[in-house]
Tab-separated table of C-alpha atoms in Angstrom:
chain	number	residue	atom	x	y	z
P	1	UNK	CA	0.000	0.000	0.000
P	2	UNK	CA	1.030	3.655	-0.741
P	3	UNK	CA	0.768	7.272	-0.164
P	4	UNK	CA	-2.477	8.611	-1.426
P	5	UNK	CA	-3.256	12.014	-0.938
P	6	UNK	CA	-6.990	13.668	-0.319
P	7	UNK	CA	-8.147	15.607	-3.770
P	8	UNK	CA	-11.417	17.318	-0.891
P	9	UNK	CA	-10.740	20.505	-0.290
P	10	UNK	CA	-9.617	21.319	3.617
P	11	UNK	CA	-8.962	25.342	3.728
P	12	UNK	CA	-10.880	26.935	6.990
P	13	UNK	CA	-10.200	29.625	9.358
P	14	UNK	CA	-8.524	30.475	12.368
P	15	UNK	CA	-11.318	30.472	15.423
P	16	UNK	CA	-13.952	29.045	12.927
P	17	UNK	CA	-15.676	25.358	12.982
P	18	UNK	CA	-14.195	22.954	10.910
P	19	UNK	CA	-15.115	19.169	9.982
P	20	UNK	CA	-13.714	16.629	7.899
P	21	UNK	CA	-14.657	13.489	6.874
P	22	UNK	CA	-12.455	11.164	4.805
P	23	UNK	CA	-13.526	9.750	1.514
P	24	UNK	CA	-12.671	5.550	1.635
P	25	UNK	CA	-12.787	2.753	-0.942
P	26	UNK	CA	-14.081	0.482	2.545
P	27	UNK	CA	-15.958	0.857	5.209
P	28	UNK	CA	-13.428	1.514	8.071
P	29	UNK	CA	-13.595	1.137	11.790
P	30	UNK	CA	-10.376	2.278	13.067
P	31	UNK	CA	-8.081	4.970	12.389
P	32	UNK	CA	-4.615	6.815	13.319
P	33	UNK	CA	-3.957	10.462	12.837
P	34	UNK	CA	-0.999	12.481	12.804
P	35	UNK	CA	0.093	16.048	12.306
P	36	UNK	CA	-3.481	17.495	13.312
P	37	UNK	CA	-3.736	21.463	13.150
P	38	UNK	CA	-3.952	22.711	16.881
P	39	UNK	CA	-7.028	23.393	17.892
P	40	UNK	CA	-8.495	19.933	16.339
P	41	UNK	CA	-8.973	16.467	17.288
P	42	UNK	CA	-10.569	13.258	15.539
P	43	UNK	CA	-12.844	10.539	16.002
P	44	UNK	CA	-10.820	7.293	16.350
P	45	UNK	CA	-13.606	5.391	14.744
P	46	UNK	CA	-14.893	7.377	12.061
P	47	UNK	CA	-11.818	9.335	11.502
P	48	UNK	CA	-13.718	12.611	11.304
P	49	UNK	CA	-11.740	16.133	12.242
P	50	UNK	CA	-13.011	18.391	13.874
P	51	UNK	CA	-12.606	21.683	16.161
P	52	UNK	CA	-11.963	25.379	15.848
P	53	UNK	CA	-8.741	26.044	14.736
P	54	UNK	CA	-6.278	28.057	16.595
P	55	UNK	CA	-3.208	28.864	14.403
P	56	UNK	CA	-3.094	29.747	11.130
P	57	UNK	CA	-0.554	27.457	8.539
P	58	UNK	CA	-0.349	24.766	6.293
P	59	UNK	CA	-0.912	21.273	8.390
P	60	UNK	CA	0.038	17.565	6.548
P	61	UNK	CA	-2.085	15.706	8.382
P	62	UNK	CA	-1.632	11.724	7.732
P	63	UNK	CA	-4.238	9.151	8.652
P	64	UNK	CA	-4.347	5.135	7.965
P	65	UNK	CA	-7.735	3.246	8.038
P	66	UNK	CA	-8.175	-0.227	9.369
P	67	UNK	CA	-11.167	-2.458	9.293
P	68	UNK	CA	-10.946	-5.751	10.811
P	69	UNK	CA	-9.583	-7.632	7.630
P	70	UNK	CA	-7.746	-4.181	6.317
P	71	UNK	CA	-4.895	-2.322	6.513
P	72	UNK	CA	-6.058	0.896	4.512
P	73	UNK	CA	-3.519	3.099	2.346
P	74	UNK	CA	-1.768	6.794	4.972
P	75	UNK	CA	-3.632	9.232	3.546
P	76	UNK	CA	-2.327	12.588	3.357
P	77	UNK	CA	-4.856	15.627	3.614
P	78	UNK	CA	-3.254	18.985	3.596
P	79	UNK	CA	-5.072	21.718	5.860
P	80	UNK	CA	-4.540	25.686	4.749
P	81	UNK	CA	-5.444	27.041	7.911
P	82	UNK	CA	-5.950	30.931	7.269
P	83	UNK	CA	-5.642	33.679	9.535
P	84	UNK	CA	-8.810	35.722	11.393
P	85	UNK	CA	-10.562	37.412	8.455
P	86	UNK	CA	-9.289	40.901	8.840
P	87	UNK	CA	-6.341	40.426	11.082
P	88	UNK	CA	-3.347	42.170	9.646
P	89	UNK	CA	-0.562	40.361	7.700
P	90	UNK	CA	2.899	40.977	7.021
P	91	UNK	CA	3.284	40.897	3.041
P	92	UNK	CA	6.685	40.839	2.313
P	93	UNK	CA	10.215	40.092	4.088
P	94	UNK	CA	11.712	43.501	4.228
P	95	UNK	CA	14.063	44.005	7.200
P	96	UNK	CA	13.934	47.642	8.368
P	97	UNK	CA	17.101	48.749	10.219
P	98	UNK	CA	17.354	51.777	12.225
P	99	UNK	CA	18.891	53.160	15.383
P	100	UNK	CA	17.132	54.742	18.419
């Protein structure tokens, strides 16, 4: 078994509700997860994320199914966790130098 990664689309917000589900070829009763964003947790037997999001980033999050008879493919979902809708950004990397 390989690497397969999720095609869904996982983008939310910082301080926002988020759930995701995973798409499987078989019905699953067990899963691992790694590499959740903070602010999240999942359901060990559904494998469902969900929470409110606390930092803002780009999260790999890998999780394996299992049925009884199973050993399912990692799966790697990729969350874009964006900032608070209006909170300011820095848009560049310019150093500014200066004495005081």
């Amino acid at each position: 078994f390989g690497l397969r990664r999720s095609s869904s689309s996982t983008t939310y917000r910082v301080g926002e509700e988020m759930t995701y589900t995973p798409s499987l070829p078989f019905a699953a009763n067990y899963f691992t997860v790694t590499g959740l964003p903070p602010g999240s947790a999942y359901n060990e037997t559904t494998g469902e994320i969900s929470g409110t999001p606390e930092t803002p980033g780009v999260f790999t999050v890998k999780l394996r199914p299992f049925s009884d008879t199973i050993i399912g493919e990692e799966i790697e979902v990729p969350f874009t966790i964006l900032p608070v809708e209006g909170a300011p950004e820095i848009a560049a990397d310019i150093v500014i130098e200066g004495t005081a």
